[in-house]
Amino acid sequence: MIKAILIFNNHGKPRLSKFYEHYNEDTEQQIIRETFHLVSKRDENVCNFLEGGLLIGGLDYKLIYRHYATLYFVFCVDSSESELGILDLIQVFVETLDKCFENVCELDLIFHVDKVHHILAEMVMGGMVLETNMNEIITQVDAQNKMEKSEAGIAGAPARAVSAVKNMNLPEMPKNINIGDISIKVPNLPSFK
Amino acid sequence: MALKIVKGSIDRIFDKNLQDLVRGIRNHKEDEAKYISTCIDEIKQELKQDNIAVKANAVCKLTYLQMLGYDVSWAAFNIVEVMSSSKFTYKRIGYLAASQCFHESTDVIMLTTNQIRKDLSSPNQYDTGVALTGLSCFVTPDLARDLANDIMTLMSHTKPYIRKKAVLIMYKVFLKYPESLRPAFPRLKEKLEDPDPGVQSAAVNVICELARRNPKNYLSLAPLFFKLMTSSTNNWVLIKIIKLFGALTPLEPRLGKKLIEPLTNLIHSTSAMSLLYECVNTVIAVLISLSSGMPNHSASIQLCVQKLRILIEDSDQNLKYLGLLAMSKILKTHPKSVQSHKDLILQCLDDKDESIRLRALDLLYGMVSKKNLMEIVKKLMLHVDKAEGTTYRDELLTKIIDICSQSNYQYITNFEWYISILVELTRLEGTRHGHLIASQMLDVAIRVKAIRAFAVAQMATLLDNAHLLTGNTQRNGICEVLYAAAWICGEFSEHLENPMQTLEAMLRPKVATLPGHIQAVYVQNAAKLFATVLKGEEGNTDGTAAQEASQLMIDRLPLFVQSANLEVQERASCILQLVKYIQKLQQKDVEVAEEVNALFAGELNPVAPKAQKKVPVPEGLDLDAWINEPPSESESEDEQPKAIFAKEEPKHSRPRHTEVDEKELARRREARKQEQANNPFYIKASPSSQKVYQEAPGVEHIPVVQIDLNVPLKVPGLPMSDQYVKMEEERRQKERAEKKKKEKKKRKEKRSGRGKKHDSAPESEEDITPAHMVDIVTEEMPENALPSDDDERDPTDPHKALDIDLDKPLADSEKLPVRSHRAAEAQKSPTDGETENATLQEPKKKSSKEKREKKKDKERDRKKSKEEKKKKKHKHEDKEEDLLGGQADEPVLQSEETSQVADPPTSSSTTAEVSDLDFWLSNAPVPSNTQEAATVAAAAPEPSVTAPDSEPDEPKDTEMEETKSSKHKKKKQKKEKEEKEKKKKKKHHHHHHHSDGAGEESVQNGTVEEEEPLPPMSNYCLLAENSYIKMMMEDADEVYDIQGNLQDGSQVVVSVIFENKCNSFLKSMEFNVLDSLNSKLQRPEGSGPHDGLVVPFQLPPGVSNEARFVFTVQSIVMPQKLKGTLTFIVKNEDDSTHEKLDFKLHFTCTSYLITTPCYSDAFAKLLESGDLKSSSIRLEGVNMPFHHLLARICFHHHFSVVERIDSCASMYSRSIQGHHVCLLVKTSAQTVSIDAKCDEPTLLGNVLDEIKQTFSQC
């Protein structure tokens, strides 16, 4: 089981938090902070597994994380998950984001956290892995987006236009905070079918 | 109006959307909180509007704020509103918000039940999907109970997308509503073989998760998983299954044996590290579960260790980490194979990665032996010195203590060394584990009698240098050590060299800065020391020393009397008065030493931590009852001392105890002695070791160095543990030399001429004698302690509730709650409308009917589960089992008045299941194909008659059964049987489904009091056969409408088994039928009406396989005969010939009937309706029990029993085109009369004819 999925940046700002077990808001923030604290002080080139923090988990739980440029992707899982499998799942997740957002960068995650949630929902459900095939995930996500578009129809057009205008005069919209080299792979780990 | 809408939508454009909110927050870095609070106010305004789009936008923003840590539970109701929007866009926003912030105590959740149910049954798969996803996050016990049945229905949805989500969410439902597990399990199991890999993977996922917590209930699934493991190519699924096997093997070692081979193959073949790693893990689990009985399993260990070494040596830190992790599992059972990699592991201790260092530490724990303990600990001590960061250092500290104290100090040969290690550890600054060190000191000093003198000396030095430990900080955890030191010095003060000095050290003013509970111990033990001093001075005539001591006490104790700590104060004032009194006596030259010592007489025994729990509660004592009125709530708990040691205080009030229980104590001692005699860890004294101990340099030889306050970390005067390493080395060498000498002597004397290798053999564990006469006192337990298993599980663990036996047949009381009107919808009964009307008038009747309806559902489920089982099962057994299992349902079908019947817990199916598993486990892996087929051919004698109905097949089956049972005992034949079954499973795969179902139904319906087993029945009949090939057909088994609303699109599926009887290869088989006007073979698009269908397989010699052909049928009222030809090529080594075989396909009218359950009231209405034409037949000379007769009709003619009273039964069936067929069967003597009604007289006539034919043949 996956207990929580967290994405935060190099400064510990949460970009997505998904808890598959209930905590109140304060505890959630504490967990995010603690996790960030644990993860951020680790060097690059050390292993991607961490024995669980004090707040989340306990003995049976592990933090499995990957660091892409400015973002940390952290999964808190118990012993029923394969460690390397989860690492691969993170990779699939990031690649899917990359496909869905066309060259994903941190800003995409900042402004479209709802979409990230929807993509994640196609991969992990209630703490269990639902789908590991990237194409299947993208197909389902696209189909749902299409539905959303068709529902918005013409009525949605002005809203889209306004939002485009709003985005136009955005000085702080650099596209350079790219998630970076997502092709870092665990050696000898062919992706799941 | 239109204008208003336009205006509204324009307004909306300028509402803040999520992006605007995020942008705003980013632009207000200075006053973020303020900005957000204004945003929340805006959101509150937006939520008040009627426009759902505005609301959805607001909820979307709230979801973002929730992530930032803002409580948005106040908007829960608005979230529900957005969830119930009809537009997918908003619905999705609503569900996302709900999944982020709803939980069990959100009260609006109960409002969502109907909305969710509606979404679950939405025609749009994404509505359903979104609802499932949301539900998975916030499902509550109530929701689970109310929606379990809806979700279960979704598990068979046509879209795999929904199926897989429904399967996954079932796990959450089980957790919240454990009662749903048993009813839903059969379907879940079915999903393991779903054609869609995603669904399959989800099912594996759920079952693995369930099995992980309660593995024993899932053992019976092992064969199924084994099959999946050998067939699946999906790594994700494989990993899950392999992990599952890891959990199952400890329960069933035979499973492990079966697994080793395929797993080893996978290890060799896979390129995926994740899979390799899990395989290794499971192999390890298997090896752990197997006792050493297996000859070749050292090879497997070697393989694992070797693969793990590769992982550990890999440059990838992840693999290194996992390698170490797995290694630690091997370590537990096969320490030898790991110990050879000690170099590698010690190397990992130096790794820069802390996770890896910690893992390596774990490994060290299991790698120590008597021989290398000192060396390893020495190395660890070095790491302690080097370690940066207190967490890692603390970890090291606990590991050192763990390693040394493991299994009752098994590996410690020299306790002096250990004490000095502990003392060295006290030098650690800022450690949190002072209490750990302290408890070790206490434990060793109490339990190892021989070490007390040494320990006391060390502790005295510690006390003397207490200022070094306490340093500047109170919060320093290490001062706990002083607690132990003070207590040891006091309790075993008779060993003290200079009690007076220690007494002085304990009464220094600085002590008052220590935590209260430590001061209390100081005071108490100062009194003990005082007693010792008095005793020591007893003989002296001048008595000045004794008086000095009294004076010292009187001088220093007032400091403690003023203590803020109650405990300290009380003890101090008590003792102060006592000493004052003693002083008076001393001045009168009264001998007081003995009396004072009596205060602290008696020995302290270690008590097991669990001892208190194990004291049996005396009869008639209710521990939970209030003695007085319950106190008010406001009791402060601030004063509770935090340290664990405070709890042990009561131990010190001993004198009373000893005086009262002198006898008791003696008795306990006796008991303990006996226990020690049986305890393997009780190290018996050996005279030689005692001698060695005396030879070792004692404390007095260690030079006392001048205290150098500039180097506060060194505790002077203490021996360094390193010295002991050297000393120990020397001691062992000496011992070895002595031994050699002795042996040489012996040999000289005896000249027995033992091989030289003996004395060159490496020192083994046993050779190392402990340096001390060690008396490791075992912990005391109360008399008549209750034996209890120790695996106490957390009572709050939700998985505890899921420990449910899944093999037991479903009881009546177990069913998923179904909403009433849904139940009516689901009903396939032809009188739908009528019943609903009826229910309005007769609510009572309806409810009972509902129950039955539910039961039907359940029955169907159970049937499925049974079918699953049966694939692997002896057919005969099945029938018996059904007989028993069927009874559970019988009475309900029988009577309308008795609504519920207690479920008879028939163990038969469970035992059958178990024996089934035994069977699977005991068989040899992978039988060869040809052999298998040969046995089948041999076991299946050819039927003599070629009749359209399946009757003639029956003797064949019976014979088969007989052959089987006669061979029952011999193992080899057992194997054969197994193969047969496997074979059967393969070829009859689908038919069993149906035929068994029908058979079961009939038996269930047919039996009341008789328990005679039914003769086995089969639906297969011989179609045609020649010297090359045999064709067997099942009488149009699966009959179904391809689409119910097409009037003439009925289809019949025919399964044909082709069996190669010759020694040649058969290929290019083509199946062709001459179409009639009424019935046509369905051919692929583009082929002509006379083209044959290519059979999609080839047949090697002796092999059989099954093909299915679909026919379109127009009219079903008449039986049909179709002529057909099978052409094929017989390929020999040198030549090949074309052959053909003609056959006739016979579609009986029976084959157009579908077994459809019907209820007696619906049945009665049907008969009353008057639309049916009637007809009847009489059968003479039928000589079989009535229930057999019914079973035959059910089985061969696809009827179901509606009701049975004595020797009269009503039966029902429905044709694929919706004709109702009702039978009333009566029997008297040997005559059976069947009155039948049907809305299609021709069909009825033909069916009756066929029934007649069936019975004429027996």
Coordinates of N, CA, C and O in Angstrom, one line a residue, chain A residues 1 14-18 22 25 28-29 42 45-49 51 60 62 78-85 87 107 110-114 117-118 121-122 125-126 128-131 140 143-145 147-148 151 158 162 166-167 170 172 187-190 192, chain B residues 13 18-20 22-23 26 60 64 66-71 87-89 92 96 99-100 103 124 126 132-133 136-137 161 164-165 168-169 171-172 205 209 212-213 234-236 239-240 243 271-274 277-278 316-319 321-322 325 352-353 355 359:
Chain A
M1 N 0.8 -1.2 0.0 CA 0.0 0.0 0.0 C 0.9 1.3 0.0 O 1.9 1.3 0.6
P14 N 5.1 22.7 -0.9 CA 4.3 21.5 -1.4 C 3.8 21.9 -2.8 O 3.2 23.0 -3.0
R15 N 3.9 20.9 -3.7 CA 3.3 21.1 -5.1 C 2.1 20.1 -5.2 O 1.3 20.3 -6.1
L16 N 2.2 19.1 -4.5 CA 1.0 18.2 -4.5 C 1.1 17.3 -3.3 O 2.2 16.9 -2.9
S17 N 0.0 17.1 -2.6 CA 0.0 16.2 -1.5 C -1.2 15.3 -1.6 O -2.3 15.8 -1.8
K18 N -0.9 14.0 -1.5 CA -2.1 13.1 -1.6 C -1.9 12.1 -0.5 O -0.9 11.3 -0.5
H22 N -6.3 9.3 6.6 CA -6.6 10.7 7.0 C -5.7 11.3 8.0 O -5.4 10.6 9.0
E25 N -5.1 18.8 8.8 CA -4.3 19.6 8.0 C -2.9 19.9 8.6 O -1.9 19.9 7.9
E28 N -0.6 17.0 8.3 CA -0.2 16.9 6.9 C 1.0 17.8 6.7 O 2.0 17.4 6.1
Q29 N 0.8 19.1 7.1 CA 1.9 20.0 6.9 C 3.2 19.6 7.6 O 4.3 19.7 7.1
R42 N 19.8 14.8 2.1 CA 20.6 13.7 1.5 C 21.3 14.1 0.2 O 20.8 14.9 -0.6
N45 N 23.2 10.9 -5.4 CA 24.0 9.6 -5.5 C 24.0 8.8 -4.2 O 24.9 8.0 -3.9
V46 N 23.0 9.0 -3.3 CA 22.8 8.1 -2.3 C 21.6 7.3 -2.6 O 20.9 7.7 -3.6
C47 N 21.2 6.3 -1.9 CA 20.1 5.5 -2.3 C 18.8 6.2 -2.1 O 18.7 7.2 -1.4
N48 N 17.8 5.8 -2.8 CA 16.5 6.5 -2.9 C 15.5 6.1 -1.8 O 14.3 6.4 -1.9
F49 N 16.0 5.3 -0.9 CA 15.1 4.8 0.2 C 15.5 5.4 1.5 O 16.6 5.6 1.8
E51 N 14.3 5.1 5.7 CA 13.4 4.5 6.6 C 12.4 5.6 7.1 O 12.9 6.7 7.3
D60 N 7.2 -0.4 9.4 CA 6.9 -1.1 8.2 C 7.0 -0.1 6.9 O 7.0 -0.6 5.8
K62 N 8.4 3.0 4.4 CA 9.7 3.5 3.8 C 9.3 4.7 3.0 O 8.2 4.8 2.4
D78 N 4.5 0.9 2.3 CA 4.7 -0.1 3.3 C 5.5 -1.3 2.6 O 5.8 -1.2 1.4
S79 N 5.7 -2.4 3.3 CA 6.5 -3.4 2.8 C 5.9 -4.3 1.7 O 6.5 -5.1 1.2
S80 N 4.6 -4.0 1.5 CA 4.0 -4.9 0.4 C 4.4 -4.3 -1.0 O 4.1 -5.0 -2.0
E81 N 5.0 -3.2 -1.0 CA 5.4 -2.7 -2.4 C 6.8 -3.0 -2.6 O 7.7 -3.0 -1.7
S82 N 7.1 -3.2 -3.9 CA 8.5 -3.5 -4.3 C 9.2 -2.1 -4.4 O 8.7 -1.2 -5.1
E83 N 10.3 -2.0 -3.7 CA 11.0 -0.7 -3.7 C 11.4 -0.3 -5.1 O 11.1 0.9 -5.5
L84 N 12.0 -1.2 -5.9 CA 12.4 -0.8 -7.2 C 11.2 -0.5 -8.1 O 11.2 0.3 -9.0
G85 N 10.1 -1.3 -7.8 CA 8.9 -1.1 -8.6 C 8.3 0.3 -8.4 O 7.9 1.0 -9.3
L87 N 10.0 3.0 -7.5 CA 11.0 3.9 -8.2 C 10.6 4.0 -9.6 O 10.6 5.1 -10.2
L107 N 6.4 25.0 -13.0 CA 5.2 25.9 -13.1 C 3.9 25.2 -13.5 O 2.9 25.5 -13.0
I110 N 2.6 23.9 -10.5 CA 2.1 24.9 -9.6 C 0.7 25.4 -10.0 O -0.2 25.5 -9.2
F111 N 0.6 25.6 -11.3 CA -0.7 26.2 -11.7 C -1.8 25.1 -12.0 O -2.9 25.5 -12.1
H112 N -1.4 23.9 -12.2 CA -2.4 22.9 -12.6 C -2.4 21.7 -11.7 O -2.4 20.6 -12.1
V113 N -2.4 22.0 -10.4 CA -2.3 20.9 -9.5 C -3.5 20.0 -9.6 O -3.4 18.8 -9.4
D114 N -4.6 20.5 -10.0 CA -5.8 19.7 -10.2 C -5.6 18.6 -11.3 O -5.9 17.5 -11.1
H117 N -3.4 15.9 -10.1 CA -4.2 15.0 -9.3 C -5.0 14.0 -10.2 O -5.0 12.8 -9.9
H118 N -5.5 14.5 -11.3 CA -6.3 13.7 -12.1 C -5.4 12.6 -12.8 O -5.8 11.5 -13.0
A121 N -4.6 10.1 -10.3 CA -5.8 9.2 -10.0 C -5.9 8.0 -10.9 O -6.5 7.0 -10.6
E122 N -5.3 8.2 -12.1 CA -5.3 7.1 -13.1 C -4.2 6.1 -12.8 O -4.2 5.0 -13.4
M125 N -4.8 4.4 -6.9 CA -6.2 4.6 -6.4 C -6.2 4.1 -5.0 O -5.9 2.9 -4.7
G126 N -6.6 5.0 -4.1 CA -6.8 4.5 -2.7 C -5.6 3.9 -2.1 O -5.7 3.0 -1.3
M128 N -3.4 2.1 -3.8 CA -3.0 0.9 -4.5 C -2.7 1.2 -6.0 O -3.4 2.1 -6.5
V129 N -1.7 0.6 -6.5 CA -1.3 0.9 -7.9 C -2.4 0.4 -8.8 O -2.8 -0.8 -8.8
L130 N -2.9 1.3 -9.6 CA -4.0 1.0 -10.5 C -3.5 0.7 -11.9 O -4.0 -0.3 -12.5
E131 N -2.6 1.5 -12.4 CA -2.1 1.3 -13.8 C -0.7 1.7 -13.9 O -0.3 2.7 -13.3
Q140 N -6.6 7.5 -21.0 CA -7.8 7.8 -20.1 C -7.8 9.3 -19.7 O -8.9 9.9 -19.7
A143 N -9.0 11.2 -22.7 CA -10.5 11.1 -22.9 C -11.3 11.9 -22.0 O -12.3 12.6 -22.4
Q144 N -10.8 12.0 -20.8 CA -11.5 12.8 -19.8 C -11.4 14.3 -20.0 O -12.3 15.1 -19.9
N145 N -10.2 14.7 -20.5 CA -10.0 16.1 -20.8 C -10.9 16.5 -22.0 O -11.4 17.6 -22.1
M147 N -13.7 15.2 -22.7 CA -15.1 15.3 -22.2 C -15.3 16.7 -21.6 O -16.3 17.3 -21.8
E148 N -14.3 17.1 -20.8 CA -14.4 18.3 -20.2 C -14.5 19.5 -21.2 O -15.3 20.4 -21.0
E151 N -17.8 19.6 -22.8 CA -18.8 20.1 -21.9 C -18.7 21.7 -21.8 O -19.8 22.4 -21.7
P158 N -14.8 32.1 -24.1 CA -14.3 33.4 -23.5 C -13.5 33.3 -22.3 O -12.4 34.0 -22.2
V162 N -9.7 34.8 -21.9 CA -9.3 35.7 -20.8 C -8.1 35.1 -20.1 O -7.1 35.8 -19.8
K166 N -4.5 36.7 -19.6 CA -3.9 36.9 -18.3 C -2.5 36.3 -18.2 O -1.6 36.8 -17.6
N167 N -2.4 35.2 -18.9 CA -1.1 34.5 -18.9 C -0.1 35.3 -19.8 O 1.1 35.1 -19.6
L170 N 2.6 37.9 -18.2 CA 3.1 37.3 -17.0 C 4.7 37.3 -17.1 O 5.3 36.5 -17.8
E172 N 6.7 36.5 -14.8 CA 7.3 35.5 -14.0 C 6.9 34.1 -14.6 O 6.7 33.2 -13.8
P187 N 19.3 1.4 -13.3 CA 19.9 0.5 -14.3 C 19.2 -0.8 -14.2 O 18.7 -1.3 -13.1
N188 N 19.2 -1.5 -15.3 CA 18.6 -2.8 -15.4 C 17.2 -2.9 -15.0 O 16.8 -4.0 -14.5
L189 N 16.5 -1.9 -15.1 CA 15.1 -2.0 -14.6 C 14.2 -1.7 -15.8 O 13.8 -0.5 -16.0
P190 N 13.9 -2.6 -16.6 CA 13.0 -2.4 -17.7 C 11.6 -2.0 -17.2 O 11.2 -2.5 -16.2
F192 N 7.7 -1.4 -16.6 CA 6.7 -2.5 -16.5 C 5.8 -2.5 -17.7 O 5.6 -1.4 -18.4
Chain B
I13 N -16.1 35.2 -16.0 CA -14.8 35.3 -16.6 C -13.9 36.0 -15.7 O -12.7 35.7 -15.6
L18 N -8.4 29.1 -10.3 CA -7.3 28.5 -9.6 C -5.9 29.2 -9.9 O -5.1 29.5 -9.1
Q19 N -5.7 29.4 -11.2 CA -4.5 29.9 -11.7 C -4.3 31.3 -11.1 O -3.2 31.7 -10.7
D20 N -5.4 32.1 -11.1 CA -5.3 33.5 -10.5 C -5.0 33.4 -9.1 O -4.2 34.2 -8.6
V22 N -3.3 31.1 -7.5 CA -1.9 30.7 -7.3 C -1.0 31.9 -7.6 O 0.0 32.2 -6.9
R23 N -1.3 32.6 -8.7 CA -0.5 33.7 -9.1 C -0.6 34.8 -8.0 O 0.4 35.4 -7.7
R26 N 1.6 33.9 -5.2 CA 3.0 34.1 -5.5 C 3.4 35.6 -5.5 O 4.5 36.0 -5.3
C60 N -12.6 24.2 -6.3 CA -11.3 23.9 -6.9 C -10.2 24.7 -6.1 O -9.1 24.1 -5.8
Y64 N -6.8 23.6 -3.4 CA -5.4 24.0 -3.5 C -5.1 24.5 -2.1 O -4.0 24.2 -1.5
Q66 N -6.3 23.7 0.7 CA -6.2 22.6 1.6 C -4.8 22.0 1.6 O -4.2 21.7 2.6
M67 N -4.2 22.0 0.4 CA -2.8 21.5 0.3 C -1.8 22.3 1.1 O -0.9 21.9 1.6
L68 N -2.2 23.6 1.1 CA -1.3 24.5 1.8 C -1.5 24.5 3.3 O -0.8 25.2 4.0
G69 N -2.4 23.7 3.7 CA -2.6 23.5 5.2 C -3.8 24.2 5.8 O -3.9 24.3 7.0
Y70 N -4.7 24.7 4.9 CA -5.8 25.4 5.4 C -7.0 24.4 5.6 O -7.2 23.6 4.7
D71 N -7.7 24.6 6.7 CA -8.8 23.7 7.0 C -10.0 24.1 6.1 O -10.4 25.3 6.2
K87 N -22.6 17.7 -14.7 CA -21.4 17.8 -15.6 C -20.2 17.2 -15.1 O -19.8 17.4 -13.9
F88 N -19.6 16.4 -15.9 CA -18.4 15.7 -15.5 C -17.3 16.6 -15.0 O -16.7 16.3 -14.0
T89 N -17.1 17.8 -15.6 CA -16.1 18.7 -15.2 C -16.2 19.1 -13.8 O -15.2 19.0 -13.0
R92 N -16.0 16.1 -11.3 CA -14.6 15.7 -11.0 C -13.9 16.6 -10.0 O -13.2 16.1 -9.1
L96 N -12.6 15.3 -6.3 CA -11.2 15.5 -6.0 C -11.2 16.2 -4.6 O -10.4 15.8 -3.7
S99 N -12.1 13.8 -1.9 CA -11.1 12.8 -1.6 C -9.9 13.5 -0.8 O -9.2 12.8 -0.1
Q100 N -9.7 14.8 -1.0 CA -8.6 15.4 -0.2 C -9.0 15.7 1.2 O -8.2 15.8 2.0
H103 N -13.2 12.6 5.5 CA -12.8 11.4 6.3 C -13.9 10.9 7.1 O -15.0 11.4 7.0
N124 N -21.9 6.8 -18.3 CA -20.6 7.3 -18.6 C -19.6 6.7 -17.7 O -19.6 6.8 -16.5
Y126 N -16.6 7.4 -17.2 CA -15.7 8.3 -16.4 C -16.4 8.9 -15.2 O -15.8 9.2 -14.2
L132 N -15.6 6.2 -8.2 CA -14.8 5.1 -7.5 C -13.5 5.7 -6.9 O -13.1 5.4 -5.8
T133 N -12.8 6.5 -7.7 CA -11.6 7.1 -7.2 C -11.8 7.9 -6.0 O -11.1 7.8 -5.0
S136 N -12.7 5.7 -3.0 CA -11.5 5.0 -2.4 C -10.8 5.8 -1.3 O -10.1 5.2 -0.5
C137 N -10.9 7.1 -1.4 CA -10.2 7.9 -0.4 C -11.1 8.2 0.9 O -10.5 8.4 1.9
Y161 N -11.8 -0.7 -17.7 CA -11.4 0.5 -16.9 C -12.2 0.6 -15.6 O -11.7 0.9 -14.5
K164 N -11.3 -2.7 -13.2 CA -10.1 -2.6 -12.4 C -10.3 -1.7 -11.2 O -9.8 -2.0 -10.2
K165 N -11.0 -0.6 -11.5 CA -11.2 0.3 -10.3 C -12.1 -0.3 -9.3 O -11.8 -0.2 -8.1
L168 N -10.2 -2.9 -7.2 CA -9.2 -2.3 -6.3 C -10.0 -1.7 -5.1 O -9.6 -1.9 -3.9
I169 N -11.1 -1.0 -5.4 CA -11.8 -0.4 -4.2 C -12.4 -1.4 -3.3 O -12.6 -1.1 -2.1
Y171 N -11.0 -3.6 -1.8 CA -10.1 -3.8 -0.7 C -10.5 -2.8 0.4 O -10.6 -3.2 1.6
K172 N -10.8 -1.6 0.0 CA -11.1 -0.5 1.0 C -12.5 -0.9 1.6 O -12.7 -0.7 2.8
N205 N -3.4 -7.5 -6.8 CA -3.0 -6.5 -5.8 C -3.9 -6.6 -4.6 O -3.4 -6.7 -3.5
E209 N -2.8 -8.0 -0.9 CA -2.9 -7.1 0.3 C -3.7 -7.8 1.4 O -3.3 -7.7 2.6
R212 N -1.6 -10.8 2.8 CA -0.4 -10.3 3.6 C -0.7 -10.3 5.1 O 0.1 -10.6 5.9
R213 N -1.9 -9.9 5.4 CA -2.3 -9.8 6.8 C -2.8 -11.1 7.4 O -2.6 -11.3 8.6
N234 N 3.7 -10.0 -16.9 CA 3.6 -8.6 -16.3 C 4.5 -8.6 -15.1 O 4.2 -9.2 -14.1
N235 N 5.5 -7.8 -15.1 CA 6.4 -7.8 -13.9 C 5.8 -7.3 -12.7 O 6.1 -7.8 -11.6
W236 N 4.9 -6.4 -12.8 CA 4.2 -5.9 -11.7 C 3.4 -6.9 -11.0 O 3.5 -7.1 -9.8
I239 N 5.7 -9.6 -9.4 CA 6.3 -9.2 -8.1 C 5.3 -9.3 -7.0 O 5.7 -9.9 -6.0
K240 N 4.1 -8.9 -7.3 CA 3.1 -9.1 -6.2 C 2.9 -10.5 -5.9 O 2.8 -10.9 -4.7
K243 N 5.8 -11.9 -3.9 CA 5.7 -11.4 -2.6 C 4.7 -12.1 -1.8 O 4.9 -12.5 -0.6
S271 N 15.8 -10.1 -16.5 CA 16.7 -9.0 -16.6 C 16.3 -7.8 -15.7 O 17.0 -6.9 -15.5
A272 N 15.0 -7.9 -15.2 CA 14.5 -6.9 -14.3 C 15.0 -7.0 -12.9 O 14.7 -8.0 -12.3
M273 N 15.8 -6.1 -12.4 CA 16.3 -6.2 -11.1 C 15.2 -6.2 -10.1 O 15.4 -6.9 -9.1
S274 N 14.1 -5.5 -10.3 CA 13.1 -5.5 -9.3 C 12.6 -6.9 -9.1 O 12.3 -7.4 -8.0
Y277 N 15.1 -9.2 -7.5 CA 15.2 -9.0 -6.1 C 14.1 -9.6 -5.3 O 14.3 -10.3 -4.2
E278 N 12.9 -9.5 -5.8 CA 11.8 -10.1 -5.1 C 11.8 -11.6 -5.1 O 11.5 -12.3 -4.2
D316 N 25.2 1.2 -7.9 CA 23.9 1.9 -7.6 C 23.6 1.7 -6.1 O 23.5 0.5 -5.6
Q317 N 23.4 2.8 -5.5 CA 23.2 2.7 -4.0 C 21.9 2.0 -3.7 O 21.8 1.4 -2.7
N318 N 20.9 2.1 -4.6 CA 19.6 1.5 -4.3 C 19.8 0.0 -4.3 O 19.2 -0.7 -3.4
L319 N 20.5 -0.6 -5.2 CA 20.7 -2.0 -5.2 C 21.5 -2.4 -4.0 O 21.3 -3.5 -3.4
Y321 N 21.6 -1.0 -1.2 CA 20.7 -1.0 0.0 C 19.8 -2.2 0.1 O 19.7 -2.9 1.1
L322 N 19.2 -2.6 -1.1 CA 18.3 -3.7 -1.1 C 19.0 -5.0 -0.8 O 18.5 -5.9 -0.2
L325 N 19.5 -5.4 2.7 CA 18.2 -5.7 3.3 C 17.9 -7.1 3.2 O 17.5 -7.8 4.2
K352 N 29.1 6.4 2.6 CA 28.7 7.7 2.9 C 27.2 7.8 3.1 O 26.7 8.8 3.7
D353 N 26.5 6.8 2.7 CA 25.0 6.9 2.7 C 24.5 6.3 4.1 O 24.8 5.1 4.4
S355 N 21.5 5.4 5.1 CA 20.6 4.3 5.0 C 21.4 3.0 4.9 O 21.0 2.0 5.5
R359 N 21.7 -0.3 7.4 CA 21.4 -1.6 7.0 C 22.5 -2.6 7.4 O 22.3 -3.7 7.8

